[in-house]
Amino acid sequence: MRKIATEEAFSIQPVVDGLNAVSKGDSHSLDMRLVKMIYGDNPPRRATLDALLDFDRRLEIMDENGVDMHVLSLTAPGVQMFDAAQGADLARLSNDVLAEKIAAHPTRFAGLASFAPQDPKAAAREIERARTELGLHGLVVNGHTHDEWYDQEKFFPIFEAAEATDMAIYIHPRAPRADLAGAFGDYGMETAIWGYGVEVSTHAVRLIFSGLFDRFPKLKIVLGHMGEGIPFWLWRIDYMHKNSAVKSGAAPATQLTPSEYFKRNFWITTSGQENPLALQYSIDMLGEDRVMWAIDYPYQPTEPAVRFMDDAPLDPAVKAKVYGETAAELFHIA
Ligand code: 1WB
Ligand code: MN
């Protein structure tokens, strides 16, 4: 079975340098704690940074564990803490490096292109370039940008370009918006333990409730971490959308129910969520073509992620889809 891991993070030195400057600034972003720990001067998480930058070591770990391919993405928060011009420059640079890495190892790496939502029209041009000139395989965005969610019309050029190029957008987490500091500022809750999932799940249901998928019916969205909790909530979301939100006029009527959009427009991955019960439930709920394997390298270790999938009590044909076939199809991987 081909093993294609779909949420695998990397970085490049110019982005690291940019985030080092951010680490010394006065941003109120809830990502600042993590930015200081990984990108600050003498960072305590230097090992994470090394792993993000070292492609030789990455290939060794892949080989040791029988992982065929990493679908690479510039790690969170991507270029989204920079201003529009710096963000766009670094996204282009990162995409160029990504294309070089893939060209050097075409059977081992695929890549999701970055873009800077700070300037949606420039982002749309970069999305076009990433597909037509660089041959990249999809897109990644890390939650909100400067505390803005994407259910606003000004961001539609991004979705138009993603739909036109058939590039799935992986919404990777980052910490919640700064105005949620009261709720998430304690106990490290802004991070992967809880805040990341709340940021992305909130963002995804906003996109659904806004009617975005009536406007862009072919848009493809990918969520990590077993769908960030949403698969478990679908029944209640449908019920309350019909009986509360639309009825009260708080949400626009949509052509489909929320769960119908989730099953039509969304794919999920297993990144950092190695629970066989959650896996089985997600496959039953969404279908065997909607769940893809991921490691979440280097934030999660590779060996248990492989063991999780090897041991998962799935029919071999279904396992082959989760392990790689669905990712190959969704991300145009040869
Ligand atoms: C993830 C985890 C992403 C961590 C990160 O990006 C950090 C993830 C900066 O689970 O996707 C982390 O620190 O554990
Ligand atoms: Mn991740």
GROMACS .gro file of C-alpha atoms and ligand atoms in nm:
model
  349
    1MET     CA    1   0.000   0.000   0.000
    2ARG     CA    2   0.129   0.342  -0.091
    3LYS     CA    3   0.169   0.554   0.221
    4ILE     CA    4   0.113   0.923   0.149
    5ALA     CA    5   0.121   1.145   0.457
    6THR     CA    6  -0.082   1.459   0.399
    7GLU     CA    7  -0.009   1.716   0.674
    8GLU     CA    8   0.368   1.733   0.684
    9ALA     CA    9   0.526   2.062   0.781
   10PHE     CA   10   0.844   2.228   0.657
   11SER     CA   11   0.994   2.573   0.665
   12ILE     CA   12   1.256   2.777   0.484
   13GLN     CA   13   1.517   3.004   0.638
   14PRO     CA   14   1.369   3.336   0.511
   15VAL     CA   15   1.035   3.253   0.679
   16VAL     CA   16   1.222   3.150   0.994
   17ASP     CA   17   1.404   3.486   0.988
   18GLY     CA   18   1.074   3.669   0.939
   19LEU     CA   19   0.919   3.489   1.234
   20ASN     CA   20   1.225   3.563   1.445
   21ALA     CA   21   1.152   3.933   1.384
   22VAL     CA   22   0.785   3.873   1.471
   23SER     CA   23   0.896   3.702   1.795
   24LYS     CA   24   1.057   4.029   1.905
   25GLY     CA   25   0.756   4.245   1.816
   26ASP     CA   26   0.457   4.343   2.025
   27SER     CA   27   0.184   4.143   1.851
   28HIS     CA   28  -0.105   4.036   2.075
   29SER     CA   29  -0.151   3.721   1.867
   30LEU     CA   30  -0.209   3.405   2.068
   31ASP     CA   31   0.053   3.244   1.842
   32MET     CA   32   0.329   3.453   2.001
   33ARG     CA   33   0.407   3.195   2.270
   34LEU     CA   34   0.474   2.929   2.005
   35VAL     CA   35   0.655   3.173   1.776
   36LYS     CA   36   0.893   3.265   2.060
   37MET     CA   37   0.949   2.899   2.150
   38ILE     CA   38   1.038   2.792   1.796
   39TYR     CA   39   1.165   3.109   1.623
   40GLY     CA   40   1.289   3.331   1.907
   41ASP     CA   41   1.654   3.379   1.991
   42ASN     CA   42   1.794   3.057   2.145
   43PRO     CA   43   1.453   2.890   2.114
   44PRO     CA   44   1.369   2.606   2.355
   45ARG     CA   45   1.216   2.417   2.062
   46ARG     CA   46   1.526   2.437   1.841
   47ALA     CA   47   1.480   2.065   1.758
   48THR     CA   48   1.141   2.137   1.599
   49LEU     CA   49   1.296   2.413   1.393
   50ASP     CA   50   1.580   2.186   1.279
   51ALA     CA   51   1.332   1.919   1.176
   52LEU     CA   52   1.128   2.167   0.975
   53LEU     CA   53   1.437   2.271   0.778
   54ASP     CA   54   1.622   1.938   0.735
   55PHE     CA   55   1.501   1.747   0.429
   56ASP     CA   56   1.772   1.477   0.446
   57ARG     CA   57   1.672   1.377   0.797
   58ARG     CA   58   1.306   1.384   0.691
   59LEU     CA   59   1.377   1.137   0.410
   60GLU     CA   60   1.569   0.910   0.649
   61ILE     CA   61   1.275   0.901   0.890
   62MET     CA   62   1.039   0.832   0.601
   63ASP     CA   63   1.263   0.545   0.485
   64GLU     CA   64   1.296   0.400   0.835
   65ASN     CA   65   0.918   0.384   0.860
   66GLY     CA   66   0.822   0.289   0.506
   67VAL     CA   67   0.654   0.621   0.433
   68ASP     CA   68   0.640   0.674   0.056
   69MET     CA   69   0.553   1.040   0.039
   70HIS     CA   70   0.509   1.359   0.239
   71VAL     CA   71   0.260   1.614   0.111
   72LEU     CA   72   0.452   1.916   0.238
   73SER     CA   73   0.311   2.241   0.366
   74LEU     CA   74   0.481   2.553   0.501
   75THR     CA   75   0.426   2.525   0.872
   76ALA     CA   76   0.178   2.731   1.074
   77PRO     CA   77   0.137   3.027   1.099
   78GLY     CA   78   0.272   3.030   0.743
   79VAL     CA   79   0.308   3.382   0.606
   80GLN     CA   80   0.000   3.504   0.788
   81MET     CA   81   0.166   3.709   1.064
   82PHE     CA   82   0.347   3.932   0.812
   83ASP     CA   83   0.220   4.238   0.631
   84ALA     CA   84   0.071   4.188   0.284
   85ALA     CA   85   0.387   4.255   0.082
   86GLN     CA   86   0.622   4.046   0.295
   87GLY     CA   87   0.361   3.771   0.317
   88ALA     CA   88   0.322   3.756  -0.062
   89ASP     CA   89   0.701   3.757  -0.118
   90LEU     CA   90   0.761   3.478   0.131
   91ALA     CA   91   0.473   3.269  -0.006
   92ARG     CA   92   0.623   3.291  -0.356
   93LEU     CA   93   0.968   3.203  -0.227
   94SER     CA   94   0.836   2.913  -0.023
   95ASN     CA   95   0.643   2.780  -0.322
   96ASP     CA   96   0.953   2.804  -0.542
   97VAL     CA   97   1.157   2.606  -0.287
   98LEU     CA   98   0.876   2.353  -0.253
   99ALA     CA   99   0.872   2.301  -0.630
  100GLU     CA  100   1.252   2.248  -0.625
  101LYS     CA  101   1.228   1.991  -0.346
  102ILE     CA  102   0.956   1.804  -0.537
  103ALA     CA  103   1.157   1.817  -0.860
  104ALA     CA  104   1.455   1.664  -0.675
  105HIS     CA  105   1.237   1.386  -0.521
  106PRO     CA  106   0.923   1.355  -0.731
  107THR     CA  107   0.819   1.020  -0.583
  108ARG     CA  108   0.880   1.128  -0.223
  109PHE     CA  109   0.735   1.479  -0.202
  110ALA     CA  110   0.424   1.659  -0.314
  111GLY     CA  111   0.334   2.006  -0.195
  112LEU     CA  112   0.059   2.242  -0.089
  113ALA     CA  113   0.122   2.599  -0.197
  114SER     CA  114   0.115   2.892   0.041
  115PHE     CA  115  -0.050   3.223  -0.029
  116ALA     CA  116  -0.096   3.543   0.168
  117PRO     CA  117  -0.466   3.613   0.234
  118GLN     CA  118  -0.364   3.966   0.343
  119ASP     CA  119  -0.404   4.062  -0.026
  120PRO     CA  120  -0.669   3.830  -0.173
  121LYS     CA  121  -0.615   3.931  -0.537
  122ALA     CA  122  -0.239   3.876  -0.516
  123ALA     CA  123  -0.312   3.547  -0.339
  124ALA     CA  124  -0.532   3.440  -0.630
  125ARG     CA  125  -0.248   3.513  -0.875
  126GLU     CA  126  -0.006   3.308  -0.666
  127ILE     CA  127  -0.255   3.019  -0.654
  128GLU     CA  128  -0.272   3.026  -1.036
  129ARG     CA  129   0.106   3.035  -1.063
  130ALA     CA  130   0.149   2.755  -0.810
  131ARG     CA  131  -0.069   2.523  -1.018
  132THR     CA  132   0.016   2.622  -1.376
  133GLU     CA  133   0.386   2.711  -1.344
  134LEU     CA  134   0.501   2.514  -1.040
  135GLY     CA  135   0.267   2.215  -1.064
  136LEU     CA  136   0.197   2.219  -0.690
  137HIS     CA  137  -0.077   1.991  -0.567
  138GLY     CA  138  -0.307   2.191  -0.343
  139LEU     CA  139  -0.314   2.486  -0.105
  140VAL     CA  140  -0.260   2.545   0.263
  141VAL     CA  141  -0.386   2.824   0.485
  142ASN     CA  142  -0.350   2.838   0.863
  143GLY     CA  143  -0.674   2.960   1.012
  144HIS     CA  144  -0.753   3.330   1.030
  145THR     CA  145  -0.526   3.604   0.900
  146HIS     CA  146  -0.478   3.907   1.125
  147ASP     CA  147  -0.794   3.796   1.309
  148GLU     CA  148  -1.010   3.788   0.994
  149TRP     CA  149  -1.214   3.485   0.889
  150TYR     CA  150  -1.265   3.406   0.522
  151ASP     CA  151  -1.644   3.415   0.496
  152GLN     CA  152  -1.613   3.776   0.376
  153GLU     CA  153  -1.657   3.867   0.012
  154LYS     CA  154  -1.315   4.030  -0.009
  155PHE     CA  155  -1.160   3.681   0.020
  156PHE     CA  156  -1.364   3.533  -0.266
  157PRO     CA  157  -1.082   3.573  -0.525
  158ILE     CA  158  -0.895   3.306  -0.327
  159PHE     CA  159  -1.185   3.061  -0.348
  160GLU     CA  160  -1.243   3.144  -0.716
  161ALA     CA  161  -0.880   3.061  -0.794
  162ALA     CA  162  -0.883   2.745  -0.582
  163GLU     CA  163  -1.196   2.623  -0.758
  164ALA     CA  164  -1.067   2.716  -1.104
  165THR     CA  165  -0.735   2.535  -1.052
  166ASP     CA  166  -0.899   2.241  -0.867
  167MET     CA  167  -0.661   2.295  -0.578
  168ALA     CA  168  -0.799   2.168  -0.247
  169ILE     CA  169  -0.741   2.412   0.041
  170TYR     CA  170  -0.604   2.249   0.357
  171ILE     CA  171  -0.713   2.465   0.648
  172HIS     CA  172  -0.439   2.395   0.899
  173PRO     CA  173  -0.475   2.529   1.252
  174ARG     CA  174  -0.315   2.821   1.425
  175ALA     CA  175  -0.406   2.978   1.757
  176PRO     CA  176  -0.748   3.147   1.784
  177ARG     CA  177  -0.796   3.517   1.723
  178ALA     CA  178  -0.646   3.762   1.970
  179ASP     CA  179  -0.991   3.862   2.097
  180LEU     CA  180  -1.029   3.507   2.233
  181ALA     CA  181  -0.733   3.550   2.470
  182GLY     CA  182  -0.969   3.544   2.768
  183ALA     CA  183  -1.093   3.198   2.675
  184PHE     CA  184  -0.772   3.043   2.544
  185GLY     CA  185  -0.490   3.230   2.715
  186ASP     CA  186  -0.458   2.988   3.010
  187TYR     CA  187  -0.308   2.639   3.045
  188GLY     CA  188  -0.155   2.647   2.696
  189MET     CA  189  -0.507   2.612   2.559
  190GLU     CA  190  -0.434   2.825   2.253
  191THR     CA  191  -0.227   2.543   2.101
  192ALA     CA  192  -0.280   2.197   1.954
  193ILE     CA  193  -0.431   2.072   2.280
  194TRP     CA  194  -0.760   2.258   2.216
  195GLY     CA  195  -0.744   2.607   2.063
  196TYR     CA  196  -0.621   2.494   1.720
  197GLY     CA  197  -0.918   2.267   1.672
  198VAL     CA  198  -1.164   2.528   1.792
  199GLU     CA  199  -1.014   2.786   1.554
  200VAL     CA  200  -1.043   2.563   1.249
  201SER     CA  201  -1.378   2.403   1.332
  202THR     CA  202  -1.529   2.745   1.401
  203HIS     CA  203  -1.382   2.872   1.077
  204ALA     CA  204  -1.514   2.577   0.877
  205VAL     CA  205  -1.870   2.601   1.009
  206ARG     CA  206  -1.864   2.977   0.940
  207LEU     CA  207  -1.780   2.903   0.577
  208ILE     CA  208  -2.066   2.651   0.560
  209PHE     CA  209  -2.324   2.874   0.731
  210SER     CA  210  -2.227   3.175   0.518
  211GLY     CA  211  -2.342   2.999   0.201
  212LEU     CA  212  -1.990   2.996   0.055
  213PHE     CA  213  -2.042   2.650  -0.095
  214ASP     CA  214  -2.350   2.762  -0.290
  215ARG     CA  215  -2.130   3.026  -0.449
  216PHE     CA  216  -1.835   2.783  -0.496
  217PRO     CA  217  -1.993   2.437  -0.523
  218LYS     CA  218  -1.673   2.268  -0.644
  219LEU     CA  219  -1.451   2.411  -0.372
  220LYS     CA  220  -1.255   2.140  -0.189
  221ILE     CA  221  -1.155   2.191   0.175
  222VAL     CA  222  -0.935   1.961   0.383
  223LEU     CA  223  -0.935   1.958   0.764
  224GLY     CA  224  -0.677   1.776   0.974
  225HIS     CA  225  -0.704   1.619   1.318
  226MET     CA  226  -0.993   1.389   1.219
  227GLY     CA  227  -1.202   1.683   1.100
  228GLU     CA  228  -1.137   1.901   1.406
  229GLY     CA  229  -1.439   1.753   1.584
  230ILE     CA  230  -1.694   1.847   1.319
  231PRO     CA  231  -1.784   1.490   1.210
  232PHE     CA  232  -1.903   1.421   1.563
  233TRP     CA  233  -2.120   1.736   1.561
  234LEU     CA  234  -2.290   1.701   1.222
  235TRP     CA  235  -2.626   1.576   1.343
  236ARG     CA  236  -2.665   1.858   1.595
  237ILE     CA  237  -2.535   2.120   1.353
  238ASP     CA  238  -2.797   2.012   1.098
  239TYR     CA  239  -3.073   2.012   1.358
  240MET     CA  240  -2.990   2.354   1.498
  241HIS     CA  241  -2.923   2.506   1.157
  242LYS     CA  242  -3.274   2.413   1.047
  243ASN     CA  243  -3.457   2.470   1.371
  244SER     CA  244  -3.270   2.761   1.521
  245ALA     CA  245  -3.024   2.950   1.302
  246VAL     CA  246  -3.218   2.972   0.975
  247LYS     CA  247  -3.557   2.994   1.144
  248SER     CA  248  -3.447   3.292   1.353
  249GLY     CA  249  -3.292   3.461   1.051
  250ALA     CA  250  -2.949   3.446   1.212
  251ALA     CA  251  -2.808   3.241   0.921
  252PRO     CA  252  -2.894   3.262   0.550
  253ALA     CA  253  -3.091   2.973   0.403
  254THR     CA  254  -2.863   2.744   0.203
  255GLN     CA  255  -2.932   2.500  -0.079
  256LEU     CA  256  -2.802   2.201   0.121
  257THR     CA  257  -2.787   2.109   0.487
  258PRO     CA  258  -2.455   2.170   0.667
  259SER     CA  259  -2.374   1.799   0.672
  260GLU     CA  260  -2.444   1.775   0.298
  261TYR     CA  261  -2.181   2.043   0.234
  262PHE     CA  262  -1.942   1.871   0.472
  263LYS     CA  263  -1.983   1.542   0.284
  264ARG     CA  264  -1.960   1.710  -0.059
  265ASN     CA  265  -1.692   1.976  -0.012
  266PHE     CA  266  -1.470   1.848   0.270
  267TRP     CA  267  -1.203   1.583   0.320
  268ILE     CA  268  -1.043   1.511   0.656
  269THR     CA  269  -0.710   1.366   0.768
  270THR     CA  270  -0.594   1.166   1.068
  271SER     CA  271  -0.311   1.405   1.164
  272GLY     CA  272  -0.227   1.381   1.532
  273GLN     CA  273  -0.550   1.198   1.613
  274GLU     CA  274  -0.456   0.832   1.632
  275ASN     CA  275  -0.777   0.693   1.774
  276PRO     CA  276  -0.914   0.387   1.592
  277LEU     CA  277  -1.270   0.452   1.713
  278ALA     CA  278  -1.262   0.808   1.578
  279LEU     CA  279  -1.120   0.674   1.251
  280GLN     CA  280  -1.394   0.414   1.210
  281TYR     CA  281  -1.665   0.665   1.300
  282SER     CA  282  -1.529   0.920   1.051
  283ILE     CA  283  -1.518   0.666   0.768
  284ASP     CA  284  -1.872   0.551   0.850
  285MET     CA  285  -1.997   0.909   0.871
  286LEU     CA  286  -1.821   1.065   0.573
  287GLY     CA  287  -1.740   0.773   0.346
  288GLU     CA  288  -1.429   0.570   0.269
  289ASP     CA  289  -1.308   0.826   0.011
  290ARG     CA  290  -1.305   1.118   0.254
  291VAL     CA  291  -1.047   1.029   0.517
  292MET     CA  292  -0.673   1.052   0.448
  293TRP     CA  293  -0.374   0.953   0.653
  294ALA     CA  294  -0.134   1.212   0.796
  295ILE     CA  295   0.150   1.211   1.044
  296ASP     CA  296   0.176   1.583   1.133
  297TYR     CA  297   0.556   1.566   1.105
  298PRO     CA  298   0.752   1.695   1.292
  299TYR     CA  299   0.496   1.779   1.559
  300GLN     CA  300   0.399   1.413   1.598
  301PRO     CA  301   0.631   1.111   1.576
  302THR     CA  302   0.620   0.900   1.260
  303GLU     CA  303   0.640   0.548   1.400
  304PRO     CA  304   0.313   0.556   1.603
  305ALA     CA  305   0.129   0.722   1.313
  306VAL     CA  306   0.232   0.435   1.085
  307ARG     CA  307   0.152   0.174   1.350
  308PHE     CA  308  -0.190   0.332   1.404
  309MET     CA  309  -0.279   0.285   1.040
  310ASP     CA  310  -0.111  -0.056   1.004
  311ASP     CA  311  -0.310  -0.181   1.305
  312ALA     CA  312  -0.640  -0.014   1.212
  313PRO     CA  313  -0.901  -0.289   1.164
  314LEU     CA  314  -1.004  -0.176   0.816
  315ASP     CA  315  -1.084  -0.371   0.504
  316PRO     CA  316  -0.759  -0.366   0.296
  317ALA     CA  317  -0.926  -0.182   0.007
  318VAL     CA  318  -1.046   0.090   0.247
  319LYS     CA  319  -0.706   0.109   0.416
  320ALA     CA  320  -0.537   0.160   0.079
  321LYS     CA  321  -0.764   0.457   0.016
  322VAL     CA  322  -0.695   0.613   0.356
  323TYR     CA  323  -0.321   0.543   0.337
  324GLY     CA  324  -0.270   0.702  -0.006
  325GLU     CA  325  -0.517   0.649  -0.289
  326THR     CA  326  -0.757   0.925  -0.188
  327ALA     CA  327  -0.472   1.173  -0.137
  328ALA     CA  328  -0.326   1.086  -0.479
  329GLU     CA  329  -0.658   1.158  -0.643
  330LEU     CA  330  -0.748   1.473  -0.447
  331PHE     CA  331  -0.402   1.629  -0.481
  332HIS     CA  332  -0.333   1.523  -0.842
  333ILE     CA  333  -0.038   1.307  -0.740
  334ALA     CA  334   0.084   1.078  -1.019
  3351WB     C1  335   0.071   2.143   1.515
  3351WB     C2  336   0.123   2.122   1.641
  3351WB     C3  337   0.112   2.249   1.441
  3351WB     C4  338   0.216   2.210   1.692
  3351WB     C5  339   0.204   2.336   1.487
  3351WB     O1  340   0.237   2.439   1.406
  3351WB     C6  341   0.257   2.319   1.616
  3351WB     C7  342  -0.031   2.053   1.464
  3351WB     C8  343   0.316   2.541   1.450
  3351WB     O2  344  -0.079   1.967   1.540
  3351WB     O3  345  -0.069   2.062   1.347
  3351WB     C9  346   0.270   2.187   1.825
  3351WB     O4  347   0.341   2.274   1.876
  3351WB     O5  348   0.242   2.080   1.882
  336MN      MN  349   0.005   2.014   1.157
   0.00000   0.00000   0.00000
